[in-house]
Every structure is written in C-alpha cells, then in structure tokens.
Short mmCIF file of C-alpha atoms in Angstrom, two decimals:
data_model
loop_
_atom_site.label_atom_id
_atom_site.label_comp_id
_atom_site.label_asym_id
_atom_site.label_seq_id
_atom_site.Cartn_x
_atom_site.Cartn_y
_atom_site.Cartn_z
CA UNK X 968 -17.49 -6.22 -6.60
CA UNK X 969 -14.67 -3.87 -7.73
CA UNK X 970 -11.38 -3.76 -6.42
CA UNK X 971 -8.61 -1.94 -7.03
CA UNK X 972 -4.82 -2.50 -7.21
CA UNK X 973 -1.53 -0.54 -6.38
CA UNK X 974 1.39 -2.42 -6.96
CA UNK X 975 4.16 -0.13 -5.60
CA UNK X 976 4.08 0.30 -1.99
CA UNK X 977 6.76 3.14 -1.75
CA UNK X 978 8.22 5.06 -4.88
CA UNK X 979 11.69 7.56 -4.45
CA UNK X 980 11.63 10.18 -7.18
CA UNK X 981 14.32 12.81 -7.52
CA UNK X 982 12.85 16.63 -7.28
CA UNK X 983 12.34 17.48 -11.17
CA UNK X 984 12.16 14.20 -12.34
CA UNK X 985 8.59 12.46 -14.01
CA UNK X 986 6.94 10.55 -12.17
CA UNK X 987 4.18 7.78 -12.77
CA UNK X 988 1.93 5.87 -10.31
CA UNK X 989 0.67 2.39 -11.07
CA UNK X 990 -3.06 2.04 -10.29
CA UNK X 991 -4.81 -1.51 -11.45
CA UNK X 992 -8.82 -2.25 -11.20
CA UNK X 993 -10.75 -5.11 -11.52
CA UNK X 994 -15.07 -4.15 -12.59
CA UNK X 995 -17.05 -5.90 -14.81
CA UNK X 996 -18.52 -2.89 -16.70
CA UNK X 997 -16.78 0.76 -17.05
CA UNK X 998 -15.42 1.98 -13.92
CA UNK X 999 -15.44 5.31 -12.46
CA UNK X 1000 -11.60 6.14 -11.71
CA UNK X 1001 -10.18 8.73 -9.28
CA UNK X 1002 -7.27 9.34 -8.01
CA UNK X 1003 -7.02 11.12 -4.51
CA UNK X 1004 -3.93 12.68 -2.49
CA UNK X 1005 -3.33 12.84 1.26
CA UNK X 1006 -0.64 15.06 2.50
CA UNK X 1007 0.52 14.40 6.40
CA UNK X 1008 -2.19 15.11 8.62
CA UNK X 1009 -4.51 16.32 6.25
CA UNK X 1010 -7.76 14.85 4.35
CA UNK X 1011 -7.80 13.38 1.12
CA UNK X 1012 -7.72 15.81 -2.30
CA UNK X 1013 -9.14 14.67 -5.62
CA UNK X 1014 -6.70 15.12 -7.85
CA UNK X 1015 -8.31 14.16 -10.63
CA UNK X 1016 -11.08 12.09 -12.03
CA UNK X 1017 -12.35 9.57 -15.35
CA UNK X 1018 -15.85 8.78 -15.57
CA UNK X 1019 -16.30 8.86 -19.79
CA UNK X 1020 -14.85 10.41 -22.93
CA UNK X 1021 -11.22 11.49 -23.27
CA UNK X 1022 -9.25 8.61 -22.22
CA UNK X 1023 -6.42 11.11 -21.19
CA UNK X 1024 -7.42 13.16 -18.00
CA UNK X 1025 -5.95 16.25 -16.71
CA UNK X 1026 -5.76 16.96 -13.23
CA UNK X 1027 -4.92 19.77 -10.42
CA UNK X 1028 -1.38 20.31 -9.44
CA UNK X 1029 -0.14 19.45 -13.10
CA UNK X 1030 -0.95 15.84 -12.28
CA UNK X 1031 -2.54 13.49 -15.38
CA UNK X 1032 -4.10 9.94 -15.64
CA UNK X 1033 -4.80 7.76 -18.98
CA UNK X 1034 -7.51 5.66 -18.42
CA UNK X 1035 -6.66 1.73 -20.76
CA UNK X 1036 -9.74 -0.24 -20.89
CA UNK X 1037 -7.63 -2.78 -22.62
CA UNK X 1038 -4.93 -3.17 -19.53
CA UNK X 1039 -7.67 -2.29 -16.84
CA UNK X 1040 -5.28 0.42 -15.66
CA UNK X 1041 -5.43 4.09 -14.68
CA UNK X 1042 -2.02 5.16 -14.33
CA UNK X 1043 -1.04 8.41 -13.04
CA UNK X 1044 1.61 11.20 -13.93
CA UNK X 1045 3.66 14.07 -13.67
CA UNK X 1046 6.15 15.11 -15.58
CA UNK X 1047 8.24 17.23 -13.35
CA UNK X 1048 7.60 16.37 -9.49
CA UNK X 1049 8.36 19.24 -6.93
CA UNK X 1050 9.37 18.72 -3.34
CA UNK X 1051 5.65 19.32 -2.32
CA UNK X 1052 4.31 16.31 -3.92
CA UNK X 1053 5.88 14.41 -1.26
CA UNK X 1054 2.63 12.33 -0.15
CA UNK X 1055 0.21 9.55 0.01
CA UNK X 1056 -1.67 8.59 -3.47
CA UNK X 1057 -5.05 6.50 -3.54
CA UNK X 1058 -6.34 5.69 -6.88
CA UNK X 1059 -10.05 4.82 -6.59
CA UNK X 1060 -12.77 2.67 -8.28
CA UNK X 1061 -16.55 3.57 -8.44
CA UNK X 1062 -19.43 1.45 -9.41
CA UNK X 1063 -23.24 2.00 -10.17
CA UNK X 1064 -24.00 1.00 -6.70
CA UNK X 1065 -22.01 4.36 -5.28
CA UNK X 1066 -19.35 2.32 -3.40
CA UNK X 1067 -15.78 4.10 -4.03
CA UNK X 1068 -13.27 1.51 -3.34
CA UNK X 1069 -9.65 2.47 -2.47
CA UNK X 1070 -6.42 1.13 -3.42
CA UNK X 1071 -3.59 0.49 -0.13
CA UNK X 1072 -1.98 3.34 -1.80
CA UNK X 1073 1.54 4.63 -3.04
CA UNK X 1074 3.86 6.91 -0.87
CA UNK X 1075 6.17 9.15 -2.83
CA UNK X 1076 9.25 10.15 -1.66
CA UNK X 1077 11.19 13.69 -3.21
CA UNK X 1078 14.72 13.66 -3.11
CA UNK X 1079 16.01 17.15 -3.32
CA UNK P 971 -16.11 28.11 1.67
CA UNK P 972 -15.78 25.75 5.55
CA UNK P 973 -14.39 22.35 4.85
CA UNK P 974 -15.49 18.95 6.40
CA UNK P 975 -14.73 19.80 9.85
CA UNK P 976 -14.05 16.43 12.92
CA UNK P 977 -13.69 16.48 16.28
CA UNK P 978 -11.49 15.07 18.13
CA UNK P 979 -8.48 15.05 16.01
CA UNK P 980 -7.20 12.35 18.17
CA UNK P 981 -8.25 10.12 20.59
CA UNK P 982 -6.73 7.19 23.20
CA UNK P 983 -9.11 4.34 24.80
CA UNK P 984 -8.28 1.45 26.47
CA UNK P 985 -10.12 -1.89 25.21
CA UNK P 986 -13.73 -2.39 25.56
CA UNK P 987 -14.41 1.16 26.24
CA UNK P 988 -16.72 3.78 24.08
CA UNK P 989 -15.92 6.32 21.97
CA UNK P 990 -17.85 8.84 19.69
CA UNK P 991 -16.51 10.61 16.39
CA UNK P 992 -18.34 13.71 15.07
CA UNK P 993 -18.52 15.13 11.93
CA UNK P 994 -20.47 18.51 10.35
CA UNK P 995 -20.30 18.31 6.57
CA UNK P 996 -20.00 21.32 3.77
CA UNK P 997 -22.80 22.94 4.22
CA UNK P 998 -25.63 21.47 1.64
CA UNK P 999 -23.97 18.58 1.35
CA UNK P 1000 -26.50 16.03 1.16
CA UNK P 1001 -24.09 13.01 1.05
CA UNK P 1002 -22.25 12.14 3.96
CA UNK P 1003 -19.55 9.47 4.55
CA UNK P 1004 -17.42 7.43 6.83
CA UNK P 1005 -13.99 5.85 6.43
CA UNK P 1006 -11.98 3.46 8.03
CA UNK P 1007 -8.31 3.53 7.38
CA UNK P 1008 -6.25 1.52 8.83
CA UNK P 1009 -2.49 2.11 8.71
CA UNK P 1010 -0.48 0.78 5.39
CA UNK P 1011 -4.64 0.31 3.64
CA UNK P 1012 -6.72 2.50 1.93
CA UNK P 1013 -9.96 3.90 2.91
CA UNK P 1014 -12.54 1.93 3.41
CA UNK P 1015 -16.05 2.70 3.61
CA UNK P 1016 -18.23 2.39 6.85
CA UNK P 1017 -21.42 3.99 6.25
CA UNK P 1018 -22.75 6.25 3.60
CA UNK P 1019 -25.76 9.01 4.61
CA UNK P 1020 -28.15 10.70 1.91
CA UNK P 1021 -29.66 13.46 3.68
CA UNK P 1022 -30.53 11.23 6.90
CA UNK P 1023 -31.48 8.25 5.54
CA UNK P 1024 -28.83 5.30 4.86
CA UNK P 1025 -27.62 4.14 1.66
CA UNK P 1026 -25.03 1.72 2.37
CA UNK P 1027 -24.24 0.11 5.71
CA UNK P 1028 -22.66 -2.95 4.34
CA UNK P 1029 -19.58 -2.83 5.69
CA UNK P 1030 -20.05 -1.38 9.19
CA UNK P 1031 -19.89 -3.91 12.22
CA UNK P 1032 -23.08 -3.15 13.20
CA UNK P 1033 -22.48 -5.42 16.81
CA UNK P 1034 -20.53 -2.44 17.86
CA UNK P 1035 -20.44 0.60 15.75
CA UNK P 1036 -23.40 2.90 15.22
CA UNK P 1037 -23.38 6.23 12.96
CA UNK P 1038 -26.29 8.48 13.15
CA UNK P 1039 -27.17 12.11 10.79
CA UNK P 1040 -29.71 13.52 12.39
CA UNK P 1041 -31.60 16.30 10.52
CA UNK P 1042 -29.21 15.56 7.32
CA UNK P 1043 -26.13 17.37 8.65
CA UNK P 1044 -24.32 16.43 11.41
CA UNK P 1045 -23.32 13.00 12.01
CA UNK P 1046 -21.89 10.78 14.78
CA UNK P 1047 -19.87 7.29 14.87
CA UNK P 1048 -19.60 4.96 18.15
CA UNK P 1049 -18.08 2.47 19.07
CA UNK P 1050 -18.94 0.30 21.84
CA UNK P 1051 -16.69 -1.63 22.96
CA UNK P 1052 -13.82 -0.78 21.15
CA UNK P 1053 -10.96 -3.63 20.27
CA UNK P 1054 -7.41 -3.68 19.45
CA UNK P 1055 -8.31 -3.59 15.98
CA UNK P 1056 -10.47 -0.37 15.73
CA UNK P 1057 -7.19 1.60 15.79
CA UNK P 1058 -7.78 3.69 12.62
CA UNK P 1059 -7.87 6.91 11.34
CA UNK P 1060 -11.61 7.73 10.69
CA UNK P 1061 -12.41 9.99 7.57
CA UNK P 1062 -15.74 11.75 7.38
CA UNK P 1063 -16.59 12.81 4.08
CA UNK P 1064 -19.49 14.68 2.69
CA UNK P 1065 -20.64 15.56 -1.48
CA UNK P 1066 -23.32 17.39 -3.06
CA UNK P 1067 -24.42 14.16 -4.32
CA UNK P 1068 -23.65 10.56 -5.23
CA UNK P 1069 -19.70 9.61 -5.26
CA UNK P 1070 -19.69 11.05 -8.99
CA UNK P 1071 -19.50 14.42 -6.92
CA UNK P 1072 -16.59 14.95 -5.63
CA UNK P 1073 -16.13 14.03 -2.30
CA UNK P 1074 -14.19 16.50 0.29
CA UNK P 1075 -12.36 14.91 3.21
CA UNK P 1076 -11.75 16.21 6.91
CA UNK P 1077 -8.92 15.62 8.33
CA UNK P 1078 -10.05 12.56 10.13
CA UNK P 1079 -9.80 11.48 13.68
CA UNK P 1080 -6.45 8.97 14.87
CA UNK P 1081 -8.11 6.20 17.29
CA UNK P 1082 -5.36 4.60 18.97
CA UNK P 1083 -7.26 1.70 21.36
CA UNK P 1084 -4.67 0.02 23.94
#
C-alpha cells in the first residue's frame, strides 16, 4: 500500500521569501503525486499534479513540484510566498487501484 | 460552474446518537467521494462511488457508517451510533473520472460528537 510522508508539521516563512514543502512517499511502482491546498474553512485545491514526463511540474498560484524517483520525494515550491498562501498543504499519493492517500500535512505560516 | 456543495456545515451530537451528511456533486461528475479528516491528519478516504455503484469501501466502518448515491448524484453518509472518535471534518468530493481527474472538494461538514 502507498503511504505518504510530511516531515514538517508547521513551517514560518517571511512574506517574500521562497518557500519549499517536504513531501516523502513510499509505492512500489511510479506513483501518482499531487499536491492539494486547504485554506480556513474551505475545501481542498489541487495545486498541482505529476503523473509522467517532465520531472519538474508547474502549478497554479506560482506554486512548483520536482518529482525524484531516486529520493522518493515530491517536494514543493515557491519562490516568493505572499501573505495569502497562509494555509494547510497535503501532498498526495495515487496508485493503480484509485486510492489517493494523504500526507498529515504542512501548515504555513506568513510573517508580514 | 456550482462546486461540490454539503450540508450541514456543522453539526453537534451527543454519543451514540445518528447523524446524516449530504453531498450533491459537480454536475456529471461520475466519481464521488468521502473523507475523513481528523484534526492534525490528512484526509482519509471512506468510500468512493462510480456513478452508483461502489468502488472502494475498504476503509469505512461498515458496523456503523453507511453512504448511499442513489441515481449517481447525490449521496448520503450515516452514522449510527456515533463515538467520541467520529469527530471529523467530512469532505465530499466528486471527479469526472478516476482520481487521475482532478478531484474538487466541498467545504466539508465539522462533526463535533460529545
């Protein structure tokens, strides 16, 4: 079964500065990778999403992933954060048999 | 274009009574989901719909929830009797097809069971 892994609970980031989130997976065979973002009180977003091809990924809201087969990692990034991406980030892991399973999640923080 | 829309947004029981979650998908969305979160954890998945049928139940205590879709739209979780440890936010999500589709969320439903 896949899993997935986000090691930092809780990130602070200072309004401007880049920012990257940490996502690790565990699947025997290629993975289908997303990441997702919840805002308070409101649904999950794809931000993005890896399923073959350019190991790079570009995503909504200026956000981008790089998919590393060799470090079974799917890290996302920004490279300028603005107040607004002040939220909840889920990377997730699909397999053939159409289960999506979620990481516990990052929080960001946005300092002004 | 109408997102996934829930009902209620949020919802108090006291322990070992019923409650019901409903959920209308995007319209022609065949696939249709249900998430537990539970605070600090990400989502995880109850019960996946295609069109009316079930895919993947795995993970759903079926000794006291039950989801329904009825006519491949609508759908409707229970739970009966709830515990201490139902309190969740419950995501309904719904996709033109398989997970490769993107999946949009409502805004879920906040079960706090005392």
């Amino acid at each position: 079964a896949q899993s997935v892994t986000q090691p930092d609970i809780h990130i602070t980031v200072s309004e401007g500065a880049s920012l990257e989130l940490r996502c690790n997976y565990s699947y025997g065979a290629t993975p289908y990778l997303f990441w997702y973002v919840q805002s308070p009180g409101q649904g999950l977003q794809l931000l993005l999403k890896y399923f073959s091809g350019d190991t790079l990924v570009q995503g909504i809201k200026g956000f981008e992933a790089e998919f590393k087969r060799s470090q079974s990692s799917f890290n996302l990034r920004k490279p300028s954060v603005h107040w607004s991406d002040a939220a909840e980030y889920f990377c997730a892991v699909g397999a053939n048999d159409y289960k999506l399973s979620f990481g516990a999640g990052t929080t960001v923080t946005v300092r002004a | 274009e109408a997102g996934v829309a829930q009902s209620p947004r949020y919802k108090i029981i006291e322990k070992r009574q019923s409650v019901a979650f409903w959920c209308n998908p995007i319209s022609g969305h065949a696939t249709l989901y249900w998430y537990q979160q539970i605070l600090g954890q990400g989502p995880k998945l109850l019960i996946q719909f295609q069109n009316n049928g079930v895919v993947d139940d795995s993970q759903l205590p079926k000794d006291r929830f039950s989801a329904e879709r009825l006519k491949g739209v609508d759908s409707t979780l229970k739970i009966q009797p709830a515990k201490l440890e139902d309190s969740a936010v419950y995501l309904c999500a719904s996709s033109w097809g398989g997970f490769n589709t993107e999946a949009f969320f409502g805004q879920g439903t906040r079960l706090t069971v005392v």
